[in-house]
Coordinates of C-alpha atoms and ligand atoms in Angstrom, one line a residue:
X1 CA -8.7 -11.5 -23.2
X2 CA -6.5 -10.3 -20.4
X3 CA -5.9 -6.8 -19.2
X4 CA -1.7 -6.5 -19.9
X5 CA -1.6 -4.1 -17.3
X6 CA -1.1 -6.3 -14.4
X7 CA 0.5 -8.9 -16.4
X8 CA 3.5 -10.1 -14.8
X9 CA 6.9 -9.9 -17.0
X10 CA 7.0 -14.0 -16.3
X11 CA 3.5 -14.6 -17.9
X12 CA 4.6 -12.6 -21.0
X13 CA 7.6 -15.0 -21.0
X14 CA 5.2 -18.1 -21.3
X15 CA 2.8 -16.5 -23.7
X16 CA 6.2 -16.2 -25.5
X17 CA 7.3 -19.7 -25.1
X18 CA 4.2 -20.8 -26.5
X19 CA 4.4 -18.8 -29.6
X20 CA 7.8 -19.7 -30.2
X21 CA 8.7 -16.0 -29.6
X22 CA 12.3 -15.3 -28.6
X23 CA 12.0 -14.1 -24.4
X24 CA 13.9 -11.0 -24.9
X25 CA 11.4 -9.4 -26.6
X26 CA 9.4 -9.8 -23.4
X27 CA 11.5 -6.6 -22.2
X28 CA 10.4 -4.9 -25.5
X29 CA 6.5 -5.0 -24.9
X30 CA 7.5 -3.9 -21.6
X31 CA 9.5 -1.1 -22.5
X32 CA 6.9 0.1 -24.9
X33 CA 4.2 -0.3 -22.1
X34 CA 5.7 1.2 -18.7
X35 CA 8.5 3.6 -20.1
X36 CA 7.3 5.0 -23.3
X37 CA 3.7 4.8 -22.1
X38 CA 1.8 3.2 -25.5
X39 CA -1.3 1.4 -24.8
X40 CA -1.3 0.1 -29.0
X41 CA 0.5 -2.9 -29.7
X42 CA 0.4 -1.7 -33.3
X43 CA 2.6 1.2 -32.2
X44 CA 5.3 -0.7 -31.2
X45 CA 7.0 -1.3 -34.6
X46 CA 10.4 -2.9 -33.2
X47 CA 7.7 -5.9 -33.3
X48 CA 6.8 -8.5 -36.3
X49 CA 3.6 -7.8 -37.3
X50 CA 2.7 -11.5 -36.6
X51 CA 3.3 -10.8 -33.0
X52 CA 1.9 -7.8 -32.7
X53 CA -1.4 -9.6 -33.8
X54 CA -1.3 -12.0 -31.4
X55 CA -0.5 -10.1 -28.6
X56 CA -3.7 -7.8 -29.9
X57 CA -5.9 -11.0 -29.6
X58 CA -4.3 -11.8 -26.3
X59 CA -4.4 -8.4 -24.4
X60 CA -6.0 -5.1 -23.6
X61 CA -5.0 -2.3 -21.8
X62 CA -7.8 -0.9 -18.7
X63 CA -6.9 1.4 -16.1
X64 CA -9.3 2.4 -13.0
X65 CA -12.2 4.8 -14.6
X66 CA -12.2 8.6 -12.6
X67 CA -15.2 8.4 -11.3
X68 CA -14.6 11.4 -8.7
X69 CA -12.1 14.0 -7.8
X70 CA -11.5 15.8 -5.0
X71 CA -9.0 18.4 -3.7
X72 CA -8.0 19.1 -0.2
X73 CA -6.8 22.7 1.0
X74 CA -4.0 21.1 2.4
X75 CA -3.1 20.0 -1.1
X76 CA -3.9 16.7 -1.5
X77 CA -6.1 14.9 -4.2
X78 CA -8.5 12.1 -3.3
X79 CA -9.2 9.8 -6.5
X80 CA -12.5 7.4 -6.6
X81 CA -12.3 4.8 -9.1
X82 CA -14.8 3.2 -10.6
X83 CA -13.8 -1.3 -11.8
X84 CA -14.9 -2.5 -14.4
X85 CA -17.6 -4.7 -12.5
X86 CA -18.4 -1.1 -11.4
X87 CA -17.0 -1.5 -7.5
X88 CA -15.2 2.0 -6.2
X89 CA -11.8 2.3 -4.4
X90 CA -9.4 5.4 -3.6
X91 CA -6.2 6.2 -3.6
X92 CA -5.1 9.5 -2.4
X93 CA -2.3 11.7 -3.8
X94 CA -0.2 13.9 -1.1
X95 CA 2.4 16.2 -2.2
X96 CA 5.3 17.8 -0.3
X97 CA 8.2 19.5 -0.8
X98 CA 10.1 17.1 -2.3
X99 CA 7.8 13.9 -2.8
X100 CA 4.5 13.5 -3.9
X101 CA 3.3 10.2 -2.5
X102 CA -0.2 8.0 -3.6
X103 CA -1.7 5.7 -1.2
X104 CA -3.3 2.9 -3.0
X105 CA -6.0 0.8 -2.0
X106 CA -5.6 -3.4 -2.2
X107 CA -9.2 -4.3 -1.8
X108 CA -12.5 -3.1 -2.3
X109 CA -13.1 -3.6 1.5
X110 CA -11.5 -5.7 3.8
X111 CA -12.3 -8.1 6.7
X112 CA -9.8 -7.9 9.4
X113 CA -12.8 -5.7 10.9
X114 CA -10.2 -3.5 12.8
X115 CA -13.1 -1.3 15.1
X116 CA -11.7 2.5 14.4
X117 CA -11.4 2.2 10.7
X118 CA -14.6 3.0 7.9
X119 CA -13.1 0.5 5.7
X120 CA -13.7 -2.3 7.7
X121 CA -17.6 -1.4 8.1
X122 CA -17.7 -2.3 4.3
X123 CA -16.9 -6.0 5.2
X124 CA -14.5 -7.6 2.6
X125 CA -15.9 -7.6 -1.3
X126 CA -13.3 -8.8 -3.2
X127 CA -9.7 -8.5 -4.1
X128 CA -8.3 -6.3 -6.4
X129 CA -6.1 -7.7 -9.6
X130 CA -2.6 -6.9 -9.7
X131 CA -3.7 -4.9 -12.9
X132 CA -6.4 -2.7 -10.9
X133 CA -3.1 -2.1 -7.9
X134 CA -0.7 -0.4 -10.7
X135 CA -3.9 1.2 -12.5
X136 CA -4.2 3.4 -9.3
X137 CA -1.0 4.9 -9.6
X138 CA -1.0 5.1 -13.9
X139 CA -4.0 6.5 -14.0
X140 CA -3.1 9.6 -11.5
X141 CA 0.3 10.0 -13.2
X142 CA -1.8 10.0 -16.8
X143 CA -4.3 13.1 -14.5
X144 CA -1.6 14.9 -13.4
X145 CA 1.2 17.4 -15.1
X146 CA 4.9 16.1 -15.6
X147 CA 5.8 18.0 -12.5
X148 CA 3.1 16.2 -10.4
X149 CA 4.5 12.7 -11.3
X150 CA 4.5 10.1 -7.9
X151 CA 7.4 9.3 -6.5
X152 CA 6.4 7.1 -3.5
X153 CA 4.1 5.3 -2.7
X154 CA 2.5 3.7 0.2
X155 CA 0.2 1.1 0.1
X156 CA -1.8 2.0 2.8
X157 CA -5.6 2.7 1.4
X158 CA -8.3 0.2 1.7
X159 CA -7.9 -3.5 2.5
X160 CA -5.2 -5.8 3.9
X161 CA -2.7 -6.1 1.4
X162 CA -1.4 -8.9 2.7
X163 CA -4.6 -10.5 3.0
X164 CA -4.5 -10.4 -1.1
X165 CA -0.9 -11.8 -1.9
X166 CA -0.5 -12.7 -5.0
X167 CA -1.7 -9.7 -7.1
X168 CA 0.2 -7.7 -4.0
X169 CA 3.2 -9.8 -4.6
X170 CA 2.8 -9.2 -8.3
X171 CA 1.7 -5.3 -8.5
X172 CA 5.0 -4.7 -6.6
X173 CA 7.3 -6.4 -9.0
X174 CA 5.8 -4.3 -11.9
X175 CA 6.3 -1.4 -9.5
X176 CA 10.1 -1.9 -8.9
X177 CA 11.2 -3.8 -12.3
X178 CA 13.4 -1.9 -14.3
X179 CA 11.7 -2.9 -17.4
X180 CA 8.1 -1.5 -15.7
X181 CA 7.7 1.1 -13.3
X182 CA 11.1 1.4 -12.2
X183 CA 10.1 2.6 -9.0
X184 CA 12.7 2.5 -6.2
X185 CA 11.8 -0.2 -2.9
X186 CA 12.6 2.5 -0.9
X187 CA 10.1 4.5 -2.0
X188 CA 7.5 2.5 -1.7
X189 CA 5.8 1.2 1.6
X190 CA 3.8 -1.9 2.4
X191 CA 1.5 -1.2 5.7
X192 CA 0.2 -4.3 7.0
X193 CA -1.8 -5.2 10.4
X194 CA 0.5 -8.0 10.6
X195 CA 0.0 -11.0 8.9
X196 CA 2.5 -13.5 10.7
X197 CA 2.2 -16.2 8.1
X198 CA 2.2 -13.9 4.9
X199 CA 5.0 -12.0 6.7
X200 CA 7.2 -15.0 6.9
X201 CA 6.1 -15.6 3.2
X202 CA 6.5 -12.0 1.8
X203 CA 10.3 -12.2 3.2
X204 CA 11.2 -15.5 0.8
X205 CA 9.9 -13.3 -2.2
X206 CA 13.1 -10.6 -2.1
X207 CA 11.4 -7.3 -2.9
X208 CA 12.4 -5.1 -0.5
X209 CA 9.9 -2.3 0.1
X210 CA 9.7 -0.8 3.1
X211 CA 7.4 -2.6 6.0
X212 CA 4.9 -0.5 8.3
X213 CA 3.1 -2.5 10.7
X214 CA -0.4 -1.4 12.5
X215 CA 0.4 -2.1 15.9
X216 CA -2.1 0.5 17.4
X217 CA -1.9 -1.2 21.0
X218 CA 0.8 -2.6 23.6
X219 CA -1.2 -5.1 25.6
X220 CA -3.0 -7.9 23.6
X221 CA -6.5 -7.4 25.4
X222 CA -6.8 -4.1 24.4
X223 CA -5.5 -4.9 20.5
X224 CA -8.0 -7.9 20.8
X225 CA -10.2 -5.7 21.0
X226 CA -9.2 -3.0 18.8
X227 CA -7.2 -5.3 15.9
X228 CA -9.7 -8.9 16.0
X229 CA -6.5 -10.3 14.1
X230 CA -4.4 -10.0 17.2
X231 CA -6.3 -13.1 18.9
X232 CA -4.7 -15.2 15.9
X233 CA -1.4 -13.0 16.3
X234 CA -0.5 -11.8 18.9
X235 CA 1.9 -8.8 19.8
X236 CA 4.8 -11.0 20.8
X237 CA 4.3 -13.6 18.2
X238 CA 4.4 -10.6 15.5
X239 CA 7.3 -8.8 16.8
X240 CA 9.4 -11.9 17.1
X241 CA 8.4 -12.3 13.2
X242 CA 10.2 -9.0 12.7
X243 CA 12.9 -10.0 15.1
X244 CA 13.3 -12.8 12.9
X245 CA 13.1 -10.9 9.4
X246 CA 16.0 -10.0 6.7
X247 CA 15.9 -6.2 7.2
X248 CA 18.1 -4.5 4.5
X249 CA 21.0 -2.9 6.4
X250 CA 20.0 0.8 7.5
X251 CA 16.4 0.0 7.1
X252 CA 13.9 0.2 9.6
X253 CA 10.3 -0.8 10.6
X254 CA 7.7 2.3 10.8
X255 CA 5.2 1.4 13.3
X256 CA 2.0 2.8 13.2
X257 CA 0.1 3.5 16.2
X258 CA -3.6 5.1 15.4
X259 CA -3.7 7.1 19.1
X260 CA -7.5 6.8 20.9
X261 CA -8.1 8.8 23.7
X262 CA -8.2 6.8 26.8
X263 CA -7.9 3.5 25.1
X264 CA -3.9 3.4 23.9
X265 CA -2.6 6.6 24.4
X266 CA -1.5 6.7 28.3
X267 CA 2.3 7.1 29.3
X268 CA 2.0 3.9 30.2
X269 CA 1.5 2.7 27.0
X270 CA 4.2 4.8 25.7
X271 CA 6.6 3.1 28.5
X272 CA 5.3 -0.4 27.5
X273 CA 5.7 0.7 23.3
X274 CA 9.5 1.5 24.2
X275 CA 10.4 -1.7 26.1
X276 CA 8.4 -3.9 23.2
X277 CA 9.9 -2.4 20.4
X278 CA 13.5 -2.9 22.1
X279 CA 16.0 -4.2 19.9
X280 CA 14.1 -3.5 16.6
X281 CA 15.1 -1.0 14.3
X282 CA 11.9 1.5 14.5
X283 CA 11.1 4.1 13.3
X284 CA 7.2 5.2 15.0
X285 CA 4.4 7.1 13.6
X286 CA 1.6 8.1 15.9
X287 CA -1.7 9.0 14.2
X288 CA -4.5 10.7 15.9
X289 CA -7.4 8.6 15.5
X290 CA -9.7 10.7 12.2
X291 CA -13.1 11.1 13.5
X292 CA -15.8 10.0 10.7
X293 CA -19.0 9.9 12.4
X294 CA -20.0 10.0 16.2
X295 CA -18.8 7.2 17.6
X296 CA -17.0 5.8 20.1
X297 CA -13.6 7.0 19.7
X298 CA -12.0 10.2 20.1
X299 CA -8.2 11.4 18.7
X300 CA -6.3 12.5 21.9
X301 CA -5.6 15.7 23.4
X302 CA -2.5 17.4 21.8
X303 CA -1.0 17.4 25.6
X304 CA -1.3 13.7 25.6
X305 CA 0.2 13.0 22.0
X306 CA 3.4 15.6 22.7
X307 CA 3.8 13.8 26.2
X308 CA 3.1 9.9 24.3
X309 CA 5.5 11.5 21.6
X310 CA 8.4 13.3 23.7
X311 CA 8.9 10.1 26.7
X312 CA 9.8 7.7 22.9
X313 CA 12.0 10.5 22.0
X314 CA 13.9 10.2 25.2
X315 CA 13.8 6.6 24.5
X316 CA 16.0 7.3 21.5
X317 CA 12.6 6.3 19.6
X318 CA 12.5 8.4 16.1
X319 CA 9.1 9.4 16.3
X320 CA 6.3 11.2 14.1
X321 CA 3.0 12.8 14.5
X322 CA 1.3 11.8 11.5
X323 CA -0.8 14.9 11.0
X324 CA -4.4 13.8 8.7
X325 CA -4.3 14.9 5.6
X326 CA -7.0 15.4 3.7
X327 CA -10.2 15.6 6.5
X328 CA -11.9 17.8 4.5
X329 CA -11.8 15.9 1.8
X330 CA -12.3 12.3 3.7
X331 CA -9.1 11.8 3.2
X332 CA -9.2 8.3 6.6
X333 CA -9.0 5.1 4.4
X334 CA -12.3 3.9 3.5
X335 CA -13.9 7.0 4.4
X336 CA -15.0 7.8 0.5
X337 CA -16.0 4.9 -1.0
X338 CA -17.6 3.6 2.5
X339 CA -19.8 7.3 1.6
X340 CA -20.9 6.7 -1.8
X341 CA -21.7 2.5 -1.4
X342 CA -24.0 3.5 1.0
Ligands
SAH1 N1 -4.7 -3.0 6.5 C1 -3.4 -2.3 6.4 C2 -3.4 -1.0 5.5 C3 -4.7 -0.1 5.6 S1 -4.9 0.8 7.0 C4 -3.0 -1.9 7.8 O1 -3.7 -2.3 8.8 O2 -1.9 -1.4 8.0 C5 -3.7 2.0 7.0 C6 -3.4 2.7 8.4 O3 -4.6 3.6 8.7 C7 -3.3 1.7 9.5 O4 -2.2 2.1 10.3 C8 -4.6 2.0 10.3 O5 -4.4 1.7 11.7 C9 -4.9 3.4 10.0 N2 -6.3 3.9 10.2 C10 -7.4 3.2 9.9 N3 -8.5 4.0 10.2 C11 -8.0 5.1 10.8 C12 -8.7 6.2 11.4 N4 -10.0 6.4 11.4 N5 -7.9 7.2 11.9 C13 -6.5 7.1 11.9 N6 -5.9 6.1 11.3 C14 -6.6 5.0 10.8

């Protein structure tokens, strides 16, 4: 048995083949499934009963168990899922004024062992299925009211989602088909460390979500340090991969920059940022670094971030503070479930 939730509409059509089942019908199942929201093949009476049965042998419907809920004062809803092997991921649910945007994780750890983030102290324990990607967001949408309903998403929560590419690959078809989801690619953001390889790959595949990239350092000793991934790809070979990539016109590249205090956050590496991100359509969020535990490093001082932020404005840079969401409620990738698997 499969979980259909996950199940990709060109699977379907070879089930369908096999059964001698005209493919159109494919968009039927699917229309019962995504837009009308029935998890009962018996339900879906524009089907022969014969089919119906089969499809009942063939599939089930699971979606991520709530485990644990919990709600910022800033407004924003942490989720922990529970598998069904019993593994936990989050996904966190920010609303505001006019967007309320889920973060979903890819991974029930990850191993690109990037030094500031909790998720990376988990080391990597396996992939998530396409089904378990799209459970995140049906399950919060099945929690919350009507008015509540995600409209963007950004997969940004635990893992490298690149580092899990088919189920990725297949989790964001679902999301943008108009016969599932029907959510737009615009409102939905891929956030990757950078890849290269699976970059290059992700561009042949023509889904067109938005791409944010962790660059989090300007000079490759200090992201070899910070990013391990950037001694396999390093900041000139990545941005000439986005030099090189089909952007969509009037779309841009959000870079994220996770700001530690004394270690990436000088004027000087705001003057280096400008010069290497020259020529690519950018669009820059700085994040102060969220503190989880004494460690090492320390977000910067507000002076520093508004004098980092303001010399990329004169730039002509568009850039954000990303203010944390969610601290009170662990809200820093990998922060929950890293709590509760220890
Ligand atoms: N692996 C992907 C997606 C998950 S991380 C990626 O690297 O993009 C999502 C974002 O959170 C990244 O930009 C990462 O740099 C940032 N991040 C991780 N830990 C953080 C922390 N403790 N404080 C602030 N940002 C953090």
């Amino acid at each position: 048995m499969e979980n259909f939730l996950g199940t990709t509409e060109k699977t379907l059509k070879q089930y369908f083949v096999e059964w001698g089942v005209a493919p159109y019908r494919v968009h039927q199942v699917f229309t019962w499934v995504y837009h009308k929201e029935v998890r009962d093949f018996d339900l879906m009476t524009n089907l022969s009963k014969p089919l119906r049965q089969k499809l009942q042998a063939t599939f089930y419907f699971s979606l991520p168990g709530l485990q644990e809920k919990f709600s910022s004062s800033d407004g924003s809803v942490k989720y922990l899922f529970s598998l069904e092997d019993g593994s936990t991921i989050e996904s966190v649910w920010m609303p505001s004024d006019d967007r309320k945007t889920l973060c979903i994780s890819t991974q029930v750890g990850c191993r690109l062992a990037c030094s500031f983030c909790m998720t990376a102290t988990l080391g990597l324990k396996r992939n998530l299925t396409a089904g378990e990607i799209i459970g995140q967001i049906l399950k919060v949408n099945e929690d919350l009211g009507e008015n509540d309903r995600i409209t963007n998403v950004v997969v940004m929560g635990m893992g490298e989602p690149l580092d899990n590419y088919q189920p990725l690959v297949d989790a964001l078809r679902l999301m943008v088909s108009p016969e599932g989801m029907r959510i737009s690619n615009r409102k939905i953001t891929l956030s990757t460390s950078g890849l290269v390889d699976k970059i290059k790959d992700f561009q042949e595949e023509n889904i067109h979500v938005n791409l944010a990239i962790s660059l989090n350092a300007t000079l490759d000793e200090v992201r070899d340090q910070i990013m391990p991934i950037n001694k396999k790809y390093p900041i000139h070979v990545l941005l000439d991969a986005l030099r090189n990539y089909p952007l969509k016109p009037n779309r841009k590249f959000t870079f994220e920059y996770v700001m530690l205090a004394g270690i990436n956050d000088t004027d000087d590496d705001a003057k280096r940022l400008g010069r290497l991100l020259k020529g690519i359509p950018s669009k820059i969020n700085l994040i102060p670094f969220n503190r989880i535990e004494p460690g090492d490093y320390h977000p910067p001082s507000e002076s520093r971030l508004l004098s980092f932020q303001n010399y990329l404005i004169s730039r002509n840079y568009s850039v954000f503070i990303r203010k944390n969401r969610g601290t009170d409620i662990l809200g820093a990738c990998g922060q929950l479930a890293a709590q509760s698997s220890s």
